[in-house]
PDB file of C-alpha atoms in Angstrom:
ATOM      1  CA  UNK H   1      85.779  35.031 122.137  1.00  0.00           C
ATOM      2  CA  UNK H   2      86.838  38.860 121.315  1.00  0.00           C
ATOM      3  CA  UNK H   3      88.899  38.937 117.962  1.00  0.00           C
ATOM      4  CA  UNK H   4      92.053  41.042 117.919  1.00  0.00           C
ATOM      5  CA  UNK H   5      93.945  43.306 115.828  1.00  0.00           C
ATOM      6  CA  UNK H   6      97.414  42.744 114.042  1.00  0.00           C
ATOM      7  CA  UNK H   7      98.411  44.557 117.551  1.00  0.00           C
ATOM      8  CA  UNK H   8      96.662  42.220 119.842  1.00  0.00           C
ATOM      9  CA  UNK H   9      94.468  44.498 121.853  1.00  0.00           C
ATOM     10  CA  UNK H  10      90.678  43.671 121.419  1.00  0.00           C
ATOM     11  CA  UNK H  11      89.172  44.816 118.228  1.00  0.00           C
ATOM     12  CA  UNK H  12      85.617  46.001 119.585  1.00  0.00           C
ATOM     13  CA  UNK H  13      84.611  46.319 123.120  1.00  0.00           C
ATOM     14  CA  UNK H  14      80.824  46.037 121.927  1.00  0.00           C
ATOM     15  CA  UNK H  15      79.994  45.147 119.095  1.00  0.00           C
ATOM     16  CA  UNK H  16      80.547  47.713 116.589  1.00  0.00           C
ATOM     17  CA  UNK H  17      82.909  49.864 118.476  1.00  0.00           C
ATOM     18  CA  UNK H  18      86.553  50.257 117.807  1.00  0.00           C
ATOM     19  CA  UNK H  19      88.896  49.939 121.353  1.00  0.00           C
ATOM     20  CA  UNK H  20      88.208  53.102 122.152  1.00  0.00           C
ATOM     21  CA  UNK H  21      84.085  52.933 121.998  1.00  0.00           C
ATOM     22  CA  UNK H  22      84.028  55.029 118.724  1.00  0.00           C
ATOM     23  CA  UNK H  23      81.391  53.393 116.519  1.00  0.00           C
ATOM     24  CA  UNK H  24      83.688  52.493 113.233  1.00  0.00           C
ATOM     25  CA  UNK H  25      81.744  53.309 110.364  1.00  0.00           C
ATOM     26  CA  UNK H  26      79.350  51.026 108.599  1.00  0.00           C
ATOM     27  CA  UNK H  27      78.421  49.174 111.386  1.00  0.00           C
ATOM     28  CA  UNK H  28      75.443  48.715 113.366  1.00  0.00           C
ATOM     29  CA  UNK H  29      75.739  52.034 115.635  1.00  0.00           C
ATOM     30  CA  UNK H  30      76.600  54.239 112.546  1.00  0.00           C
ATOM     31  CA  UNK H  31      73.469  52.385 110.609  1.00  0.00           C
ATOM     32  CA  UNK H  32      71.196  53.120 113.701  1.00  0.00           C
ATOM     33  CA  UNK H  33      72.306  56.979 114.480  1.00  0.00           C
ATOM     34  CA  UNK H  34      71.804  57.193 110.787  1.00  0.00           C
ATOM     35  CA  UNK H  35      68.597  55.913 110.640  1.00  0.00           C
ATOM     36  CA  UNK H  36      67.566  58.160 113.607  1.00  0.00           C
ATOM     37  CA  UNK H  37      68.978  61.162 111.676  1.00  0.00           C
ATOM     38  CA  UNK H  38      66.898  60.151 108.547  1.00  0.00           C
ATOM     39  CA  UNK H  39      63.861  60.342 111.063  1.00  0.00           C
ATOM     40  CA  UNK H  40      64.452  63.853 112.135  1.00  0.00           C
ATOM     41  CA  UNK H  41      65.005  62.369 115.705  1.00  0.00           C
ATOM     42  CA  UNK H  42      67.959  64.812 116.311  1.00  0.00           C
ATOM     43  CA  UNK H  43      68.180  64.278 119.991  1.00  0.00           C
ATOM     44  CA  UNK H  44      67.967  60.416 119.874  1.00  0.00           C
ATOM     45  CA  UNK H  45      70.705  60.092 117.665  1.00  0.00           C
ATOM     46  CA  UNK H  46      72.734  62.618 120.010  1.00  0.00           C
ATOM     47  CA  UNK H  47      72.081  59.956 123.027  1.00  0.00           C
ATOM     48  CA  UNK H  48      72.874  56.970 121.049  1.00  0.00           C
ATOM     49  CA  UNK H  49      75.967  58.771 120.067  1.00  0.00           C
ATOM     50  CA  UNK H  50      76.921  59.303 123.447  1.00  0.00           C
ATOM     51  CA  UNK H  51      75.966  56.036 124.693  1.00  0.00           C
ATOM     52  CA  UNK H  52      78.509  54.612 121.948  1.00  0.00           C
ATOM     53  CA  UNK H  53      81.107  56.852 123.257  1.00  0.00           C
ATOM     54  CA  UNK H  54      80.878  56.179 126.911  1.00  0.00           C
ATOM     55  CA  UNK H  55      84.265  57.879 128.223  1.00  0.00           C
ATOM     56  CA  UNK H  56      83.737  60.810 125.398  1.00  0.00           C
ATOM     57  CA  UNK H  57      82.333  64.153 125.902  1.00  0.00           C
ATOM     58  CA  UNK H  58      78.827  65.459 124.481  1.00  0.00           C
ATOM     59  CA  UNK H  59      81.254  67.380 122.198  1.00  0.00           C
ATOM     60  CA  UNK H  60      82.539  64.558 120.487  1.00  0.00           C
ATOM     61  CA  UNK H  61      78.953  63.161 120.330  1.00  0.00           C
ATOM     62  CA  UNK H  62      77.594  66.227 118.656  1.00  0.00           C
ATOM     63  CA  UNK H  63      80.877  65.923 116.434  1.00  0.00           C
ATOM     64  CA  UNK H  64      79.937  62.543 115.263  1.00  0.00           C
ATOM     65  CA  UNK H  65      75.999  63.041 114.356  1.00  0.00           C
ATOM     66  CA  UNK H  66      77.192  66.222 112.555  1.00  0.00           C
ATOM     67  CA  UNK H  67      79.486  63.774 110.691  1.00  0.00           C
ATOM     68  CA  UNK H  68      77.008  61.590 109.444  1.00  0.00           C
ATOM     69  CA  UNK H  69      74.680  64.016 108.457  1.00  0.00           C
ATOM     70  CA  UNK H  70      77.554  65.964 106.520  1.00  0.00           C
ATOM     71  CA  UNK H  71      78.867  62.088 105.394  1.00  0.00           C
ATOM     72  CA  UNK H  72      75.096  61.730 104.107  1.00  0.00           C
ATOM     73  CA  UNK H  73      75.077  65.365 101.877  1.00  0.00           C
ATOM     74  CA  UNK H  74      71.971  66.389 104.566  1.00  0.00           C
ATOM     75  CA  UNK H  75      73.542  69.565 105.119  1.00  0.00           C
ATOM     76  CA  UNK H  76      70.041  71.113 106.220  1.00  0.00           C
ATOM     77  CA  UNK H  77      70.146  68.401 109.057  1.00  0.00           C
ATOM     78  CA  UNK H  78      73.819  69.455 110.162  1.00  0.00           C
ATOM     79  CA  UNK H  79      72.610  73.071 110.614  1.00  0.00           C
ATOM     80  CA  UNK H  80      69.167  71.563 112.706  1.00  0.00           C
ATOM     81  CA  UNK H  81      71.603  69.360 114.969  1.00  0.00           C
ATOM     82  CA  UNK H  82      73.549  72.590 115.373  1.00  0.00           C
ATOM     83  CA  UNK H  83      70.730  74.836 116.060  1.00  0.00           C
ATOM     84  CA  UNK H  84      69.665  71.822 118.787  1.00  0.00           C
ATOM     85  CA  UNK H  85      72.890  71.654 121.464  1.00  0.00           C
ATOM     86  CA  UNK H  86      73.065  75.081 120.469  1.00  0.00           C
ATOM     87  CA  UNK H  87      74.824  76.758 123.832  1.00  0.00           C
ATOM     88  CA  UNK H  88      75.702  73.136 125.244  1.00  0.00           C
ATOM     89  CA  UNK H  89      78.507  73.326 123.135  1.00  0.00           C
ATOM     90  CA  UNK H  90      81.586  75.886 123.120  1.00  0.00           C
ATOM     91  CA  UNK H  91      81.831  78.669 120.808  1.00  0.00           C
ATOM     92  CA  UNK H  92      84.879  76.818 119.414  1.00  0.00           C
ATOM     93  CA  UNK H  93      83.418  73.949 118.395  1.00  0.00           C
ATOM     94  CA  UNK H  94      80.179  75.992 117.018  1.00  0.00           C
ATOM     95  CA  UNK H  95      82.995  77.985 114.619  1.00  0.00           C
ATOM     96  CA  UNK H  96      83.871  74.107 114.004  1.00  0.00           C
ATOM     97  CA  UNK H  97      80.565  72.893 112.462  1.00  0.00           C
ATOM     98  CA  UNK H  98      79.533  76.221 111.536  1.00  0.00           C
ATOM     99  CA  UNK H  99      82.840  75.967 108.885  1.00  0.00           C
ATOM    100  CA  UNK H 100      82.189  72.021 108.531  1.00  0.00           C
ATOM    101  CA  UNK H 101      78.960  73.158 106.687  1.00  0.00           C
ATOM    102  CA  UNK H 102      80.136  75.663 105.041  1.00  0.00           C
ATOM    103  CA  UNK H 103      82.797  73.540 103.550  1.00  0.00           C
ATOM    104  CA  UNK H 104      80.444  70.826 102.256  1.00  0.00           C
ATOM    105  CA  UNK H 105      78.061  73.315 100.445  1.00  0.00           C
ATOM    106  CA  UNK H 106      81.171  75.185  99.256  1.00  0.00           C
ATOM    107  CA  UNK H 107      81.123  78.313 100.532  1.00  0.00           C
ATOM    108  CA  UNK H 108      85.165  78.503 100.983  1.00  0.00           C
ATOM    109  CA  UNK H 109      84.837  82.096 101.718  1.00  0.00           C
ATOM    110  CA  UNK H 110      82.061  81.826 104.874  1.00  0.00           C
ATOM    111  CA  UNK H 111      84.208  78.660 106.048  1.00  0.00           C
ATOM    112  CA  UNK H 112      87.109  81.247 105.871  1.00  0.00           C
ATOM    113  CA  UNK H 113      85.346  83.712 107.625  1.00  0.00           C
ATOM    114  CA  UNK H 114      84.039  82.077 110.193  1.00  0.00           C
ATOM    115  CA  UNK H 115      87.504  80.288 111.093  1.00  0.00           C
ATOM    116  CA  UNK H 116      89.606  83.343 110.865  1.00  0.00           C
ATOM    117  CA  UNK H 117      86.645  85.273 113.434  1.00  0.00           C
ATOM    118  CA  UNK H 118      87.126  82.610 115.716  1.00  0.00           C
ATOM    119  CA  UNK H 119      91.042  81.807 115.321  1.00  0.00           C
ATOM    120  CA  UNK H 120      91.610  85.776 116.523  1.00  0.00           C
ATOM    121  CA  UNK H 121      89.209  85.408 119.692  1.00  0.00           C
ATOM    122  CA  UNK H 122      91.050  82.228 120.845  1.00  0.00           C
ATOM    123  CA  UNK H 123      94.814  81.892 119.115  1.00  0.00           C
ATOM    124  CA  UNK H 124      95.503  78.512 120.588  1.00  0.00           C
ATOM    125  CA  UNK H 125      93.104  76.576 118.943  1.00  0.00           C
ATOM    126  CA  UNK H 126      94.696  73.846 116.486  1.00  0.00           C
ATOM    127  CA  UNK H 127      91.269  72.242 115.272  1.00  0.00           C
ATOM    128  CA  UNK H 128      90.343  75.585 114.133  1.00  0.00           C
ATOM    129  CA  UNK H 129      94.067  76.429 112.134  1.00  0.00           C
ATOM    130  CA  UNK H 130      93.901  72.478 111.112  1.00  0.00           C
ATOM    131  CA  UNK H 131      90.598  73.219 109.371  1.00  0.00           C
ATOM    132  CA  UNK H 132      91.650  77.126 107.927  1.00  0.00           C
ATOM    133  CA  UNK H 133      94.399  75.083 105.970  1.00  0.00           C
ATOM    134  CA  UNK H 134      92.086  73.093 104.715  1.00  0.00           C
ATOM    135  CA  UNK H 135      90.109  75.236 103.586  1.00  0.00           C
ATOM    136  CA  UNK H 136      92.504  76.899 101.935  1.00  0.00           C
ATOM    137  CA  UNK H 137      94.221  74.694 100.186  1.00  0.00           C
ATOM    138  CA  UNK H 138      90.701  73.531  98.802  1.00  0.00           C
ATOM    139  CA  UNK H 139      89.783  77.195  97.730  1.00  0.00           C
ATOM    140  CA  UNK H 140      93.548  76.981  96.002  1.00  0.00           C
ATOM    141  CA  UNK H 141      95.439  79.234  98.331  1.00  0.00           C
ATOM    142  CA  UNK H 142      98.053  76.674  99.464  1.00  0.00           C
ATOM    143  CA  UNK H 143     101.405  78.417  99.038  1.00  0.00           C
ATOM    144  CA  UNK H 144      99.641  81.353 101.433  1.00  0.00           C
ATOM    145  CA  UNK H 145      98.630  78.671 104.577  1.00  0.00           C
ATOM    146  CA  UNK H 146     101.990  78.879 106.473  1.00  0.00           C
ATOM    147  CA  UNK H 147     101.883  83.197 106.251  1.00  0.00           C
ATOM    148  CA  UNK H 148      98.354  83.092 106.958  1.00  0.00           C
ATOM    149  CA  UNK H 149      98.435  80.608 109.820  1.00  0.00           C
ATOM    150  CA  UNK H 150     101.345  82.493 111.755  1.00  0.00           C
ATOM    151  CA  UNK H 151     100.128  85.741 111.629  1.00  0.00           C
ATOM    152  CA  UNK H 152      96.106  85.115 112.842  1.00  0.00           C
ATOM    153  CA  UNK H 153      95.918  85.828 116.311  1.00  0.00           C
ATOM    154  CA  UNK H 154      99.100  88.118 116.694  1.00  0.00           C
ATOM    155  CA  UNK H 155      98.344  91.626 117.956  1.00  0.00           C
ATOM    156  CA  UNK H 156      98.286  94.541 115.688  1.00  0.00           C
ATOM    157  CA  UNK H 157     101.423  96.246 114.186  1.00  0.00           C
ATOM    158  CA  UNK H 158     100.410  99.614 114.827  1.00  0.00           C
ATOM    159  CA  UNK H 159      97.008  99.655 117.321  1.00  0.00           C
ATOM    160  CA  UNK H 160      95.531 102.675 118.623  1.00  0.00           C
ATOM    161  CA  UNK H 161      95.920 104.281 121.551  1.00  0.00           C
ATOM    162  CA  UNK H 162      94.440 104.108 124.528  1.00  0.00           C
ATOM    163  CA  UNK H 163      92.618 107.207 124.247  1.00  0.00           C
ATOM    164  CA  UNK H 164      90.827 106.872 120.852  1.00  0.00           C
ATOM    165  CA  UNK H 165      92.910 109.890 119.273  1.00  0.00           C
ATOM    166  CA  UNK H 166      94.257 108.322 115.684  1.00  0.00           C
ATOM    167  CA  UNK H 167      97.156 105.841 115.370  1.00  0.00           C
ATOM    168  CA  UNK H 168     100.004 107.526 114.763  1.00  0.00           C
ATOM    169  CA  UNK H 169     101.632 107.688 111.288  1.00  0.00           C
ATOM    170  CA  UNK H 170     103.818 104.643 110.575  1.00  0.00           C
ATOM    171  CA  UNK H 171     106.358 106.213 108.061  1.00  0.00           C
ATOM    172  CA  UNK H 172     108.952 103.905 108.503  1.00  0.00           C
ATOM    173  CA  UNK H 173     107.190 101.077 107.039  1.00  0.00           C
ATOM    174  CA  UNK H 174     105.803  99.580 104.103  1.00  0.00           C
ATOM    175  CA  UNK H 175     105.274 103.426 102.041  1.00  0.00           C
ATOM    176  CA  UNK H 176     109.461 103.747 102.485  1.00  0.00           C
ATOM    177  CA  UNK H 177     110.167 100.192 100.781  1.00  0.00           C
ATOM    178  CA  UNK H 178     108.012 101.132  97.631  1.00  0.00           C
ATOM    179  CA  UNK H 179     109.349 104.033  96.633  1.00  0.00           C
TER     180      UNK H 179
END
């Protein structure tokens, strides 16, 4: 007989799966896509992953291997994984990982870097801004997320024209309200 949450729907739908196929972690799918990562066997793990996930994407499989390795400090193994799906995954979620491991080895200004690149080529994506503020805040730069956040990905005040002659000079700005 299935056991069942405080909400009554079914607790695992195999055994060591929350409802929604995830493997929760600890259990024996985390243990074994561990175990395969601790063997080097990069694409094994990636199909057990997916296997565990039925109804999710190879994105979110690659997401949770990537996980684990970070979870387990293998941060050389994280950039191998990475370098393996290479062009199967998007660009976005590459800036993802690629700022994932830069996080964990502390590198606050590559993380920044590579999410700010990516945040101006696609505006839209939340994951991406999600993981910018938290890389800021861990690099100290709190207060600035909100000014930061809502200003990556706008066009330029003053761009140049269409012809490649210079910009023209912006006197009315910022030089009036110093002096």
């Amino acid at each position: 007989m299935a056991r069942h949450s405080a909400f009554g729907e079914p607790e695992g739908l195999a055994a060591g799966t929350g409802g929604d196929g995830v493997p929760i972690p600890g259990t024996g799918e985390h243990l074994l896509i561990r175990a395969l990562l601790g063997r080097g066997d990069i694409e094994a793990a990636l199909e057990r992953a997916r296997r565990a996930q039925p109804m999710a994407s190879r994105s979110d499989a690659v997401d949770l291997v990537v996980d684990l390795a970070l979870e387990a400090e293998r941060l050389q193994l994280a950039r191998g994984i990475l370098a393996h799906v290479g062009a199967e995954i998007s660009p976005l979620q590459d800036a993802h990982v690629r700022a994932r491991i830069a996080l964990c080895e502390g590198d606050l200004a590559a993380a920044t870097a590579i999410l700010v690149t990516a945040i101006e080529a696609q505006p839209g994506a939340m994951p991406l801004r999600a993981l910018l503020a938290e890389v800021m805040v861990a690099a100290g730069n709190a207060a600035d997320v909100r000014a930061v956040l809502s200003m990556l990905g706008m066009a330029p005040v003053n761009p140049l024209p269409r012809d490649g002659s210079e910009a023209a000079e912006d006197l009315g700005g910022v030089d009036q309200r110093l002096g």
